[in-house]
Coordinates of C-alpha atoms in Angstrom, one line a residue:
Chain A
M6 CA 0.0 0.8 6.0
S7 CA -0.2 3.1 3.0
R8 CA -2.9 1.0 1.7
A9 CA -5.1 1.8 4.6
V10 CA -4.5 5.5 4.0
A11 CA -5.2 5.3 0.3
P12 CA -8.7 6.0 -0.8
A13 CA -10.7 2.9 -1.4
G14 CA -11.5 3.8 -5.0
E15 CA -7.9 3.8 -6.1
D16 CA -7.3 0.4 -4.4
T17 CA -10.0 -1.3 -6.4
Q18 CA -8.9 0.4 -9.5
R19 CA -5.4 -1.0 -9.0
T20 CA -6.4 -4.6 -8.4
G21 CA -8.8 -4.2 -11.3
R22 CA -6.0 -3.1 -13.6
S23 CA -3.7 -6.0 -12.6
S24 CA -6.3 -8.6 -12.9
G25 CA -7.1 -7.1 -16.3
L26 CA -3.5 -7.5 -17.2
R27 CA -3.6 -11.1 -16.1
R28 CA -6.7 -11.6 -18.2
R29 CA -5.1 -10.1 -21.2
V30 CA -2.0 -12.2 -20.8
W31 CA -4.2 -15.3 -20.5
R32 CA -6.3 -14.3 -23.5
E33 CA -3.2 -13.8 -25.7
R34 CA -1.3 -16.8 -24.3
S35 CA -0.9 -18.3 -27.7
A36 CA 1.1 -15.2 -28.8
Y37 CA 3.7 -16.0 -26.1
L38 CA 4.0 -19.5 -27.6
F39 CA 4.6 -18.0 -31.0
I40 CA 7.5 -15.9 -29.8
A41 CA 8.9 -18.5 -27.3
P42 CA 11.5 -20.2 -29.6
G43 CA 12.8 -16.8 -30.8
V44 CA 12.9 -15.3 -27.3
I45 CA 14.7 -18.3 -25.8
V46 CA 17.4 -18.4 -28.4
F47 CA 17.7 -14.6 -28.4
S48 CA 17.9 -14.5 -24.6
V49 CA 20.8 -16.9 -24.5
F50 CA 22.9 -16.1 -27.5
T51 CA 22.3 -12.3 -27.7
L52 CA 21.1 -10.9 -24.4
A53 CA 22.9 -13.2 -22.0
A54 CA 25.9 -13.1 -24.3
L55 CA 26.0 -9.3 -24.4
I56 CA 25.8 -9.1 -20.6
F57 CA 28.5 -11.8 -20.2
A58 CA 30.7 -10.0 -22.8
F59 CA 30.5 -6.8 -20.7
Y60 CA 31.3 -8.9 -17.5
L61 CA 34.3 -10.4 -19.3
T62 CA 35.8 -6.9 -20.0
F63 CA 36.4 -6.5 -16.2
H64 CA 38.1 -9.8 -15.8
R65 CA 41.3 -11.6 -16.7
W66 CA 39.6 -14.6 -18.3
S67 CA 41.7 -17.3 -20.0
I68 CA 40.2 -20.5 -21.3
I69 CA 43.2 -22.4 -20.1
E70 CA 43.6 -21.0 -16.6
P71 CA 41.0 -21.8 -13.9
D72 CA 41.7 -18.6 -12.1
R73 CA 39.7 -15.6 -13.5
P74 CA 40.3 -12.6 -11.3
F75 CA 38.4 -9.3 -11.4
V76 CA 40.7 -6.7 -12.7
G77 CA 38.6 -3.6 -12.7
T78 CA 39.2 -1.3 -15.7
Q79 CA 42.7 -2.8 -16.3
N80 CA 41.7 -4.2 -19.7
Y81 CA 40.4 -0.8 -20.9
E82 CA 43.6 1.0 -19.7
D83 CA 45.7 -1.6 -21.4
M84 CA 43.8 -1.1 -24.6
I85 CA 44.3 2.6 -24.7
H86 CA 48.0 2.2 -24.3
D87 CA 48.3 -0.8 -26.7
E88 CA 50.1 0.4 -29.8
R89 CA 49.0 -2.6 -31.8
F90 CA 45.4 -1.8 -30.9
V91 CA 45.8 1.8 -32.2
Q92 CA 47.4 0.5 -35.3
S93 CA 44.5 -1.9 -35.8
V94 CA 42.0 1.0 -35.5
L95 CA 43.9 3.0 -38.1
N96 CA 44.1 0.0 -40.4
T97 CA 40.3 -0.6 -40.1
V98 CA 39.6 3.1 -40.7
Y99 CA 41.9 3.0 -43.7
F100 CA 40.2 -0.1 -45.1
T101 CA 36.7 1.4 -44.5
G102 CA 37.5 4.8 -45.9
A103 CA 38.9 3.3 -49.1
S104 CA 36.6 0.4 -49.8
V105 CA 33.2 1.9 -48.9
P106 CA 33.2 5.0 -51.1
L107 CA 34.9 3.1 -54.0
T108 CA 32.3 0.3 -53.9
M109 CA 29.5 2.8 -53.8
I110 CA 30.7 5.0 -56.6
I111 CA 31.5 2.2 -58.9
G112 CA 28.2 0.6 -58.1
L113 CA 26.3 3.8 -58.8
G114 CA 28.1 4.2 -62.1
L115 CA 27.3 0.7 -63.3
A116 CA 23.7 1.1 -62.1
L117 CA 23.3 4.3 -64.1
L118 CA 24.7 2.7 -67.2
L119 CA 22.5 -0.4 -66.7
N120 CA 19.4 1.6 -66.1
Q121 CA 19.3 2.5 -69.8
P122 CA 17.3 0.5 -72.2
I123 CA 20.3 -1.3 -73.8
R124 CA 20.8 -4.9 -74.9
G125 CA 22.5 -7.4 -72.7
R126 CA 21.6 -5.7 -69.4
A127 CA 20.8 -9.0 -67.7
I128 CA 24.2 -10.4 -68.8
F129 CA 26.1 -7.5 -67.4
R130 CA 24.1 -7.4 -64.2
T131 CA 24.9 -11.1 -63.7
A132 CA 28.6 -10.6 -64.4
Y133 CA 28.9 -7.8 -61.8
Y134 CA 26.8 -9.7 -59.3
L135 CA 28.8 -12.9 -59.6
P136 CA 31.4 -11.9 -57.0
V137 CA 28.7 -11.1 -54.5
V138 CA 27.3 -14.6 -54.8
T139 CA 30.8 -16.2 -54.4
P140 CA 31.6 -17.3 -50.9
F141 CA 33.9 -14.8 -49.4
V142 CA 36.6 -17.3 -48.5
V143 CA 36.7 -18.4 -52.1
S144 CA 37.1 -14.8 -53.4
A145 CA 39.8 -14.2 -50.9
L146 CA 41.9 -17.3 -51.7
L147 CA 41.3 -16.7 -55.5
W148 CA 42.7 -13.2 -55.1
K149 CA 45.5 -14.4 -52.9
W150 CA 46.6 -16.5 -55.9
L151 CA 46.1 -13.6 -58.4
Y152 CA 48.3 -11.5 -56.2
N153 CA 51.0 -14.2 -55.9
G154 CA 54.3 -12.6 -56.6
E155 CA 55.8 -15.3 -58.7
F156 CA 52.9 -17.0 -60.4
G157 CA 50.0 -14.6 -60.0
L158 CA 48.1 -13.3 -63.0
F159 CA 48.3 -9.7 -61.9
N160 CA 52.1 -9.5 -62.1
Y161 CA 52.1 -11.5 -65.3
Y162 CA 49.7 -9.2 -67.2
L163 CA 51.0 -6.0 -65.7
M164 CA 54.5 -7.0 -66.8
R165 CA 53.3 -8.1 -70.2
T166 CA 51.7 -4.7 -70.7
R167 CA 54.8 -3.0 -69.4
L168 CA 52.9 -1.3 -66.7
I169 CA 55.5 -2.6 -64.2
D170 CA 59.0 -3.8 -64.7
E171 CA 59.5 -5.8 -61.5
P172 CA 57.0 -8.2 -60.1
L173 CA 55.1 -6.6 -57.2
L174 CA 54.9 -8.5 -53.9
W175 CA 51.3 -7.4 -53.4
L176 CA 50.4 -9.0 -50.1
S177 CA 53.8 -8.9 -48.5
D178 CA 54.6 -5.3 -49.3
R179 CA 54.0 -2.9 -46.4
N180 CA 52.4 -0.3 -48.5
L181 CA 50.6 -2.5 -51.0
A182 CA 49.0 -5.1 -48.8
M183 CA 46.1 -2.9 -47.6
P184 CA 45.3 -1.5 -51.1
A185 CA 45.4 -5.0 -52.4
V186 CA 42.9 -6.2 -49.8
V187 CA 40.7 -3.1 -50.5
L188 CA 40.7 -3.9 -54.3
M189 CA 39.6 -7.4 -53.7
S190 CA 36.8 -6.2 -51.3
V191 CA 35.6 -3.6 -53.8
W192 CA 35.5 -6.3 -56.5
S193 CA 33.3 -8.5 -54.3
G194 CA 31.1 -5.7 -53.1
V195 CA 30.3 -3.6 -56.2
G196 CA 27.6 -5.9 -57.4
F197 CA 25.5 -5.4 -54.3
S198 CA 25.7 -1.6 -54.4
M199 CA 24.8 -1.8 -58.1
V200 CA 21.7 -3.9 -57.5
V201 CA 20.5 -1.8 -54.6
Y202 CA 21.1 1.4 -56.7
L203 CA 19.2 -0.1 -59.6
A204 CA 16.3 -0.8 -57.4
G205 CA 16.5 2.8 -56.2
L206 CA 16.7 4.1 -59.7
Q207 CA 13.7 2.2 -60.9
A208 CA 11.7 3.8 -58.1
I209 CA 12.3 7.3 -59.6
P210 CA 9.3 8.3 -61.6
A211 CA 10.2 8.8 -65.3
Q212 CA 8.2 12.0 -65.4
L213 CA 10.8 13.7 -63.3
Y214 CA 13.4 13.0 -66.0
E215 CA 11.1 14.1 -68.7
S216 CA 10.3 17.4 -67.1
A217 CA 14.0 18.0 -66.4
K218 CA 14.6 17.2 -70.1
I219 CA 12.0 19.7 -71.1
D220 CA 13.6 22.2 -68.9
G221 CA 16.7 21.7 -70.9
A222 CA 18.8 19.8 -68.4
G223 CA 21.5 17.7 -70.0
M224 CA 22.4 14.2 -68.9
W225 CA 25.0 15.3 -66.3
R226 CA 22.7 17.8 -64.8
R227 CA 19.8 15.3 -64.7
I228 CA 22.1 12.9 -62.8
R229 CA 23.4 15.6 -60.5
H230 CA 20.1 17.3 -59.7
V231 CA 17.5 14.6 -60.1
T232 CA 19.0 11.2 -59.7
I233 CA 21.5 11.7 -56.9
P234 CA 19.2 13.7 -54.6
L235 CA 16.4 11.2 -55.1
L236 CA 18.8 8.3 -54.4
R237 CA 19.7 9.8 -51.0
P238 CA 17.9 7.1 -48.9
T239 CA 19.6 4.4 -51.0
T240 CA 22.9 6.0 -50.5
L241 CA 22.4 6.3 -46.8
F242 CA 21.4 2.7 -46.6
L243 CA 24.5 1.5 -48.5
L244 CA 26.7 3.8 -46.5
V245 CA 25.5 2.5 -43.2
I246 CA 25.5 -1.1 -44.2
G247 CA 28.9 -0.7 -45.9
I248 CA 30.6 0.9 -43.0
I249 CA 29.1 -1.6 -40.5
G250 CA 30.4 -4.4 -42.7
S251 CA 33.8 -2.9 -43.4
L252 CA 34.6 -2.1 -39.8
Q253 CA 34.1 -5.8 -39.1
V254 CA 36.5 -7.0 -41.9
F255 CA 38.0 -10.3 -41.0
T256 CA 37.8 -13.1 -43.6
Q257 CA 40.0 -11.4 -46.3
I258 CA 42.6 -10.6 -43.7
F259 CA 42.6 -14.1 -42.2
V260 CA 42.9 -15.8 -45.6
M261 CA 45.1 -13.3 -47.5
T262 CA 47.5 -11.7 -45.2
S263 CA 47.1 -13.0 -41.6
G264 CA 47.4 -9.4 -40.5
G265 CA 50.8 -8.9 -42.0
P266 CA 53.2 -7.6 -43.1
V267 CA 54.2 -6.2 -39.8
N268 CA 50.6 -5.6 -38.7
R269 CA 49.9 -3.4 -41.7
T270 CA 46.6 -5.3 -42.3
T271 CA 45.8 -6.2 -38.7
T272 CA 42.2 -4.9 -38.4
M273 CA 40.2 -4.6 -35.2
V274 CA 38.4 -7.9 -35.6
Y275 CA 41.5 -9.7 -36.6
Y276 CA 43.3 -8.3 -33.6
M277 CA 40.4 -9.4 -31.4
Y278 CA 40.6 -12.9 -32.9
L279 CA 44.3 -13.1 -32.1
W280 CA 43.7 -12.2 -28.4
A281 CA 40.7 -14.5 -28.0
F282 CA 41.9 -17.6 -29.9
K283 CA 45.6 -17.3 -30.1
Y284 CA 46.5 -15.8 -26.8
Y285 CA 43.3 -17.1 -25.1
D286 CA 42.6 -13.8 -23.2
M287 CA 38.9 -13.6 -23.5
G288 CA 38.7 -10.6 -21.2
Y289 CA 41.0 -8.4 -23.2
A290 CA 39.4 -9.7 -26.5
S291 CA 36.0 -8.7 -25.3
T292 CA 37.2 -5.3 -24.4
L293 CA 38.5 -4.9 -28.0
A294 CA 35.1 -6.1 -29.2
F295 CA 33.4 -3.4 -27.2
A296 CA 35.7 -0.8 -28.7
L297 CA 34.5 -1.9 -32.1
F298 CA 30.9 -1.7 -31.0
A299 CA 31.4 1.8 -29.7
M300 CA 33.0 2.8 -33.0
L301 CA 30.0 1.3 -35.0
L302 CA 27.6 3.2 -32.8
V303 CA 29.4 6.5 -33.2
F304 CA 29.7 6.1 -37.0
T305 CA 26.1 5.1 -37.5
A306 CA 24.7 7.9 -35.3
L307 CA 26.9 10.4 -37.1
Q308 CA 25.7 9.3 -40.5
L309 CA 22.0 9.3 -39.5
R310 CA 22.4 12.7 -38.1
L311 CA 24.3 14.0 -41.1
F312 CA 21.6 12.7 -43.5
R313 CA 18.7 13.9 -41.4
D314 CA 20.1 17.4 -41.1
G315 CA 21.0 17.8 -44.7
G316 CA 18.2 15.6 -45.9
T317 CA 15.4 16.5 -48.2
E318 CA 12.9 14.5 -46.2
Chain B
M29 CA -2.4 10.3 -64.0
T30 CA 0.6 10.8 -66.2
D31 CA -1.1 13.7 -67.9
V32 CA -1.9 15.4 -64.7
T33 CA 1.6 15.3 -63.3
D34 CA 3.0 16.4 -66.6
E35 CA 0.8 19.4 -66.6
Q36 CA 1.7 20.2 -63.1
T37 CA 5.4 20.2 -63.8
I38 CA 5.1 22.6 -66.7
P39 CA 4.0 25.9 -65.4
A40 CA 1.2 27.2 -67.6
L41 CA 2.7 30.7 -67.8
A42 CA 6.3 29.6 -68.4
P43 CA 7.8 30.8 -71.7
P44 CA 7.7 28.2 -74.4
P45 CA 10.9 26.2 -74.5
P46 CA 13.4 27.6 -77.0
A47 CA 13.0 26.1 -80.4
R48 CA 15.5 23.3 -80.8
P49 CA 17.4 22.3 -83.9
K50 CA 15.5 20.0 -86.0
K51 CA 17.2 16.8 -84.9
R52 CA 14.7 16.5 -82.1
K53 CA 12.1 15.0 -84.4
R54 CA 11.3 12.0 -82.3
P55 CA 8.7 12.5 -79.6
L56 CA 10.2 12.5 -76.1
D57 CA 10.6 8.8 -75.4
K58 CA 12.2 7.5 -72.3
D59 CA 13.2 4.4 -74.0
H60 CA 15.2 6.3 -76.6
V61 CA 19.0 6.3 -76.1
T62 CA 21.2 7.8 -78.7
L63 CA 23.6 5.5 -80.5
R64 CA 26.6 7.4 -79.1
A65 CA 25.4 7.0 -75.6
K66 CA 24.9 3.3 -76.2
L67 CA 28.3 2.8 -77.6
G68 CA 29.9 4.7 -74.8
S69 CA 28.0 2.6 -72.3
Y70 CA 29.2 -0.6 -73.8
L71 CA 32.8 0.7 -73.9
I72 CA 32.6 1.0 -70.1
L73 CA 30.4 -2.0 -69.3
A74 CA 32.2 -4.6 -71.3
P75 CA 35.8 -4.2 -70.1
V76 CA 34.5 -3.9 -66.5
A77 CA 32.5 -7.1 -67.0
I78 CA 35.6 -8.9 -68.3
L79 CA 37.5 -7.8 -65.2
F80 CA 34.7 -9.2 -63.0
V81 CA 34.4 -12.5 -64.8
A82 CA 38.0 -13.2 -65.6
P83 CA 39.0 -14.4 -62.1
F84 CA 36.1 -16.9 -62.3
A85 CA 37.2 -18.1 -65.7
W86 CA 40.6 -18.7 -64.3
L87 CA 39.3 -20.4 -61.2
I88 CA 37.2 -22.9 -63.3
S89 CA 40.0 -23.5 -65.8
A90 CA 42.6 -24.0 -63.1
S91 CA 40.4 -26.4 -61.2
F92 CA 40.8 -28.8 -64.1
Q93 CA 44.5 -28.4 -64.5
P94 CA 47.4 -30.4 -62.9
I95 CA 49.5 -28.4 -60.5
S96 CA 52.3 -28.1 -63.1
T97 CA 50.3 -26.0 -65.5
I98 CA 48.8 -23.9 -62.8
F99 CA 52.3 -22.7 -61.8
A100 CA 53.3 -22.3 -65.5
N101 CA 54.2 -19.0 -67.0
P102 CA 52.4 -17.8 -69.2
P103 CA 49.2 -18.9 -67.5
T104 CA 47.1 -21.6 -69.2
W105 CA 43.6 -20.5 -69.8
L106 CA 42.4 -23.6 -71.7
P107 CA 43.9 -26.8 -70.3
D108 CA 45.2 -29.1 -73.0
D109 CA 44.7 -32.1 -70.9
P110 CA 41.9 -31.4 -68.3
T111 CA 42.0 -33.6 -65.2
L112 CA 39.7 -34.2 -62.3
D113 CA 42.7 -34.8 -59.9
G114 CA 42.0 -31.6 -58.1
Y115 CA 38.4 -32.5 -57.4
K116 CA 39.3 -36.1 -56.4
G117 CA 42.0 -34.8 -54.1
F118 CA 39.9 -32.2 -52.4
L119 CA 36.9 -34.5 -52.0
N120 CA 39.2 -37.4 -51.1
L121 CA 37.0 -39.6 -53.3
G122 CA 38.0 -42.4 -55.6
E123 CA 41.5 -43.8 -56.0
L124 CA 44.2 -41.3 -55.3
S125 CA 47.4 -41.8 -57.0
E126 CA 50.6 -41.9 -55.0
A127 CA 51.5 -38.4 -56.0
Q128 CA 48.1 -37.2 -54.9
Q129 CA 48.3 -38.9 -51.6
A130 CA 51.7 -37.3 -51.0
Q131 CA 50.1 -34.0 -51.8
G132 CA 47.4 -34.3 -49.2
H133 CA 43.7 -34.1 -49.5
G134 CA 40.5 -32.4 -48.4
D135 CA 37.3 -34.1 -47.3
W136 CA 33.9 -34.5 -49.0
R137 CA 32.4 -34.3 -45.5
W138 CA 33.1 -30.6 -45.4
F139 CA 30.6 -30.0 -48.1
A140 CA 28.1 -32.4 -46.5
N141 CA 28.5 -30.5 -43.2
S142 CA 28.0 -27.1 -44.9
A143 CA 24.9 -28.3 -46.7
F144 CA 23.3 -29.8 -43.6
V145 CA 24.1 -26.9 -41.4
A146 CA 23.0 -24.3 -44.0
V147 CA 19.7 -26.0 -44.8
T148 CA 18.8 -26.6 -41.2
I149 CA 19.5 -23.0 -40.2
T150 CA 17.5 -21.8 -43.2
V151 CA 14.4 -23.8 -42.4
L152 CA 14.5 -23.2 -38.7
Q153 CA 15.3 -19.6 -38.9
T154 CA 12.6 -18.8 -41.5
F155 CA 10.0 -20.6 -39.4
F156 CA 11.0 -19.1 -36.1
N157 CA 11.4 -15.7 -37.5
A158 CA 7.9 -15.9 -39.1
L159 CA 6.4 -17.1 -35.8
C160 CA 7.9 -14.1 -33.9
A161 CA 7.1 -11.7 -36.7
Y162 CA 3.5 -12.8 -36.8
A163 CA 3.0 -12.3 -33.0
F164 CA 4.7 -8.8 -33.2
A165 CA 2.7 -7.7 -36.2
K166 CA -0.7 -9.0 -35.6
R167 CA -1.2 -9.8 -31.9
R168 CA -1.7 -7.4 -29.1
F169 CA -0.2 -9.0 -26.0
P170 CA 1.2 -7.3 -22.9
G171 CA 5.0 -6.8 -23.2
R172 CA 4.9 -6.9 -27.0
N173 CA 6.6 -3.5 -27.6
V174 CA 9.2 -4.0 -24.9
I175 CA 10.3 -7.3 -26.4
F176 CA 10.2 -6.0 -29.9
V177 CA 12.3 -3.0 -29.1
L178 CA 14.8 -5.2 -27.3
F179 CA 15.1 -7.3 -30.5
L180 CA 15.5 -4.2 -32.6
A181 CA 18.1 -2.6 -30.3
T182 CA 20.4 -5.6 -30.6
M183 CA 20.4 -5.5 -34.4
M184 CA 23.2 -2.9 -34.0
V185 CA 25.4 -5.2 -31.9
P186 CA 28.1 -6.6 -34.1
G187 CA 28.5 -10.4 -34.1
Q188 CA 32.0 -10.1 -32.8
V189 CA 30.8 -8.7 -29.4
T190 CA 28.7 -11.8 -28.8
L191 CA 31.2 -14.2 -30.4
I192 CA 33.5 -14.6 -27.5
P193 CA 30.8 -15.0 -24.8
N194 CA 28.9 -17.4 -27.1
Y195 CA 32.1 -19.5 -27.4
I196 CA 32.2 -19.9 -23.7
I197 CA 28.4 -20.4 -23.5
I198 CA 28.5 -23.1 -26.1
Q199 CA 31.3 -24.8 -24.3
H200 CA 29.2 -24.9 -21.1
I201 CA 25.9 -26.2 -22.4
P202 CA 24.8 -28.7 -19.7
F203 CA 24.5 -32.4 -20.6
F204 CA 26.2 -32.1 -24.0
G205 CA 29.7 -33.1 -25.0
G206 CA 30.5 -34.7 -21.7
N207 CA 29.3 -31.8 -19.6
D208 CA 27.6 -32.2 -16.2
W209 CA 24.4 -30.5 -15.4
L210 CA 26.3 -27.3 -14.5
G211 CA 27.9 -27.3 -17.9
N212 CA 31.4 -28.2 -16.7
G213 CA 33.8 -31.0 -17.5
G214 CA 33.4 -31.4 -21.3
H215 CA 33.4 -29.4 -24.5
G216 CA 29.6 -28.8 -24.8
W217 CA 28.5 -27.9 -28.2
L218 CA 32.0 -27.0 -29.5
D219 CA 32.8 -29.1 -32.5
S220 CA 29.2 -30.1 -33.1
Y221 CA 26.3 -29.3 -35.4
W222 CA 24.4 -28.0 -32.4
G223 CA 26.9 -25.3 -31.9
L224 CA 26.9 -24.3 -35.5
I225 CA 23.1 -24.3 -35.8
M226 CA 21.6 -23.1 -32.6
P227 CA 22.9 -19.5 -32.4
G228 CA 21.7 -19.0 -36.0
V229 CA 18.1 -20.1 -35.8
V230 CA 16.7 -16.6 -35.0
S231 CA 17.6 -13.3 -36.5
A232 CA 16.4 -10.0 -35.2
F233 CA 16.8 -8.5 -38.7
G234 CA 14.8 -11.3 -40.3
I235 CA 12.0 -10.9 -37.7
F236 CA 11.9 -7.2 -38.4
L237 CA 11.7 -7.6 -42.2
L238 CA 8.9 -10.2 -41.9
R239 CA 7.0 -8.1 -39.4
Q240 CA 7.1 -5.1 -41.7
F241 CA 5.7 -7.3 -44.5
M242 CA 3.0 -8.8 -42.3
L243 CA 1.8 -5.4 -41.1
S244 CA 0.4 -5.0 -44.6
I245 CA -1.9 -8.0 -44.3
P246 CA -5.4 -6.7 -43.4
D247 CA -6.7 -7.6 -40.0
E248 CA -10.1 -8.3 -41.5
L249 CA -8.7 -11.3 -43.2
L250 CA -7.5 -12.8 -39.9
D251 CA -10.7 -11.9 -38.2
A252 CA -12.7 -13.6 -40.9
A253 CA -10.6 -16.7 -40.4
R254 CA -11.2 -16.5 -36.6
V255 CA -15.0 -16.2 -37.2
D256 CA -14.8 -19.3 -39.3
G257 CA -13.3 -21.0 -36.3
A258 CA -9.7 -21.3 -37.3
G259 CA -7.2 -21.6 -34.4
E260 CA -4.2 -19.3 -34.1
L261 CA -1.8 -21.8 -35.5
R262 CA -4.1 -22.5 -38.4
I263 CA -4.4 -18.8 -39.2
F264 CA -0.7 -18.5 -39.1
W265 CA 0.0 -21.5 -41.3
S266 CA -2.9 -21.3 -43.8
V267 CA -3.5 -17.5 -44.1
V268 CA -0.5 -15.6 -43.0
L269 CA 2.4 -17.7 -44.4
P270 CA 1.0 -18.1 -47.9
L271 CA 0.5 -14.3 -48.1
C272 CA 4.2 -13.8 -47.1
T273 CA 5.8 -16.0 -49.6
P274 CA 8.0 -13.2 -51.2
A275 CA 9.3 -12.1 -47.8
L276 CA 9.8 -15.6 -46.6
A277 CA 11.7 -16.5 -49.8
A278 CA 13.9 -13.4 -49.4
N279 CA 14.5 -14.4 -45.7
A280 CA 15.3 -18.0 -46.7
I281 CA 17.6 -17.1 -49.6
F282 CA 19.7 -14.5 -47.6
T283 CA 19.8 -16.9 -44.6
F284 CA 21.0 -19.8 -46.7
Q285 CA 23.7 -17.7 -48.4
G286 CA 24.9 -16.3 -45.0
A287 CA 25.0 -19.7 -43.4
W288 CA 26.7 -21.4 -46.4
E289 CA 29.6 -18.9 -46.4
D290 CA 29.7 -18.2 -42.7
F291 CA 33.3 -18.2 -41.7
F292 CA 34.2 -16.7 -38.3
W293 CA 31.9 -18.7 -36.1
P294 CA 32.6 -22.1 -37.6
L295 CA 36.3 -21.2 -37.6
V296 CA 36.4 -20.7 -33.8
I297 CA 34.2 -23.5 -32.6
L298 CA 35.4 -26.3 -34.9
S299 CA 38.7 -28.1 -34.6
D300 CA 38.0 -31.7 -35.5
P301 CA 39.1 -32.0 -39.2
D302 CA 36.0 -34.2 -40.0
K303 CA 33.6 -31.6 -38.7
L304 CA 34.8 -28.5 -40.7
T305 CA 32.5 -26.6 -43.0
A306 CA 33.6 -26.0 -46.6
P307 CA 34.8 -22.3 -46.1
V308 CA 36.8 -23.2 -43.0
G309 CA 38.3 -26.2 -44.7
L310 CA 39.4 -24.1 -47.6
A311 CA 40.7 -21.3 -45.5
L312 CA 42.8 -23.6 -43.3
F313 CA 44.2 -25.1 -46.4
V314 CA 45.4 -21.7 -47.5
V315 CA 46.6 -20.4 -44.2
Q316 CA 48.8 -23.5 -43.6
N317 CA 50.6 -22.3 -46.7
R318 CA 49.9 -25.5 -48.7
T319 CA 50.9 -25.4 -52.3
D320 CA 48.2 -27.7 -53.6
W321 CA 46.4 -25.0 -55.5
N322 CA 44.7 -27.4 -57.8
L323 CA 42.9 -28.9 -54.9
L324 CA 42.0 -25.5 -53.6
F325 CA 40.6 -24.3 -56.9
A326 CA 38.6 -27.5 -57.2
G327 CA 37.2 -27.0 -53.7
S328 CA 36.5 -23.4 -54.4
V329 CA 34.4 -24.3 -57.4
I330 CA 32.4 -26.8 -55.5
A331 CA 31.9 -24.3 -52.6
T332 CA 30.7 -21.7 -55.0
L333 CA 28.2 -23.9 -56.9
P334 CA 25.4 -24.0 -54.4
M335 CA 25.5 -20.2 -54.1
I336 CA 25.3 -19.7 -57.8
L337 CA 22.5 -22.3 -58.1
V338 CA 20.4 -20.6 -55.4
F339 CA 21.1 -17.2 -57.1
V340 CA 20.1 -18.5 -60.6
I341 CA 17.0 -20.3 -59.4
F342 CA 15.7 -17.5 -57.2
Q343 CA 17.0 -14.6 -59.3
R344 CA 13.6 -12.9 -59.4
H345 CA 13.2 -13.2 -55.7
F346 CA 16.5 -11.5 -55.2
V347 CA 15.3 -8.3 -56.8
R348 CA 11.9 -8.6 -55.1
G349 CA 13.7 -9.4 -51.9
I350 CA 15.5 -6.1 -52.1
A351 CA 12.2 -4.5 -52.7
V352 CA 10.4 -6.2 -49.8
T353 CA 13.2 -5.6 -47.4
G354 CA 12.2 -2.0 -47.5
I355 CA 15.1 -0.6 -49.6
K356 CA 12.8 1.2 -51.9
G357 CA 15.2 4.0 -52.9

C-alpha cells in the first residue's frame, strides 16, 4: 500500500540499489570463500559460545543432571553473596597489582641496561628471555620444587646465607603463598617486557638523546624526561596485555597451590574452574566467567582513558 | 637529514653551552659508554642473569639424577653418576627396572600428541588467518566492515568465558564420538584431536595482525596480477603470501608456542591418559602429589626443548615479529 503512495522514482531507485548490492555480492563472491573457514569456526566457537555462555548464566546447568531449569538472576545474586568469590576477586587483584608493575619495572630496567653498546648483550637477552620460552607448566612445577619446604633450593640457600633460620613453607604458608606465586610469575614474564621495551627503545631517535645531552641533561634526567615519556605507548601496551593476562591467572595456581592454603591463592579463573569441572555447575561457573569479563572491560577502558587523557599524543 | 634535525634542536640564539671541563675530549658519540657505567651495568646484569638461568641449570642437572640425589641436602649440581632413568621412566620407553615400574611412568605419546596438535593448529591457523586477512585488507565486499568489527570486538573476550560453552558444544558435535545427528548420546569431540584443534584454527588477533601487514601491499601490484589474468587464489598464493612472510612467520611462531604450552583447554577436555598433551601430563603428575621428581624433571626438559628450538631458529623473526605486530614503541 505504501508502495503505491511512494513516488515512482524512489521505488526504482530502491530496487536499483538492492540489485546493485546483489551484483556486488556476486562480483566479490570469491572474497566470501576466503573468509568462509574463519567465519564458520568463529561463529561456532566464539559467537555462538558467547551467546550460549550468557544463556547459561540464567540457568542451573549441570553436566550430570538432565534437568536444567531457568533460574533468572539467581546465579548473579548467589555470586554477590558468595564469600569465596569475593575472596577470589581480592586474590586476583592482589596478584595483578603485584606482578604486573614488578614485571614491567624490572623489564624496563633490564632493557635500559641492555640498550647500551656493551659486550654480551645477546647472551644476557637470551638469559632473561629463557623463562618466557619455557612452557608455563614447566616453570610452575620447577618453582614448586624450588619452594619445597624440605628439599627446595630456596630454603637451602637462604639458610646457608643466614637470611632465614627456619625453613619457610612457601606455598603452604597463608601469607607467603601468594607472594611466592607472584615471584615465579615475575620471573617468567620479565623477559617479554624487556624485549618489548627494547624494541620501543630502539625506535627512539638517537638525536633526541644527543640534544638532551647537549642541553646538559644527565643520565637520570634523560631517562626521566626523554625515554620514559617516549615509551608511553609501549608501557600502555604492556600494561594492558599484562593486566589482561594476570587477571586470567590459572596455570601457576593449578600446579603450585591448587588454590590453597585456605583459599589464599584461589583466583577468579581457578574458582570458575572449580565450579565448572569439580562441582559441575556450568551455570554458576559461566556467571563467574562473566564477572571476570566485566572486570577486564572496566580495567582496559580505564587504562585507555587514563593514557589518552594524560597522553602526549 | 641528521644535520637538519640537529640544527633544529639547537636554537640559533641560545647561549653557547657552558664550557665543560676538559675530560669531554671525545666527540659526542652515542656508542660511547664510560667504563664506570659499563661496570655498573654488568654488576646488575650478571647476577640477575644467574638468577634467571640457575633454575634451568638445576632442572637439566636434576633430570639426569636418580631420585636419591635430587632429594639430597646439599643439592647436587653436577651428578656424579648421570642416569637416563628419569627420561626412560617419563617416556615409558625401553626396559624399566622393577624399581622404576613401582615408581610409575609417563607416556611418550603425550609428546607426540602435543607435537601433532601444535603443528596442525599452526599450519591451519596461519593459512586460515591469512585467507581472512587478505579478504579484509584487499577486497571490497558487502558486509566486510561489519564482519571485521565483529572479529575485533571479540578479541577482548577472555578465553574463560567461551571455555565452558565450548566444552558443552564440543561434547555435542553431531556424528562424532557416538553422537547422533542432534549431538546427543556420546562424548563428541571430547578426548579427541578434533576437540583440541578445531577451536584453535582461527584467531581474531592473528587476522588483525596479518590484515594490518597486508594493508601495506600496494593495490597496483594486485591489479597488475589481475590484468595478467591471475585468479584470486593465484594472487593470494603467489603475490600476497610471499610478501607477507615476516608477518606469517610471526603468526606461526606465536601460534606454535601458544598451542604447545596450552594448558587449560586440553586439561578440561582430555581425560583418557593416552590422549593427554605434554603440559597436562606433567601437571597431573604434580597435582597428584607424586614424588617421582626425576621423571618430572626429565619430562620438563623434553617439553621445553621444542620451544627453545623454535626460539633459537627463529630468533630474528621474534624481534621482527614484535615490530610487525605493531608494537613500535
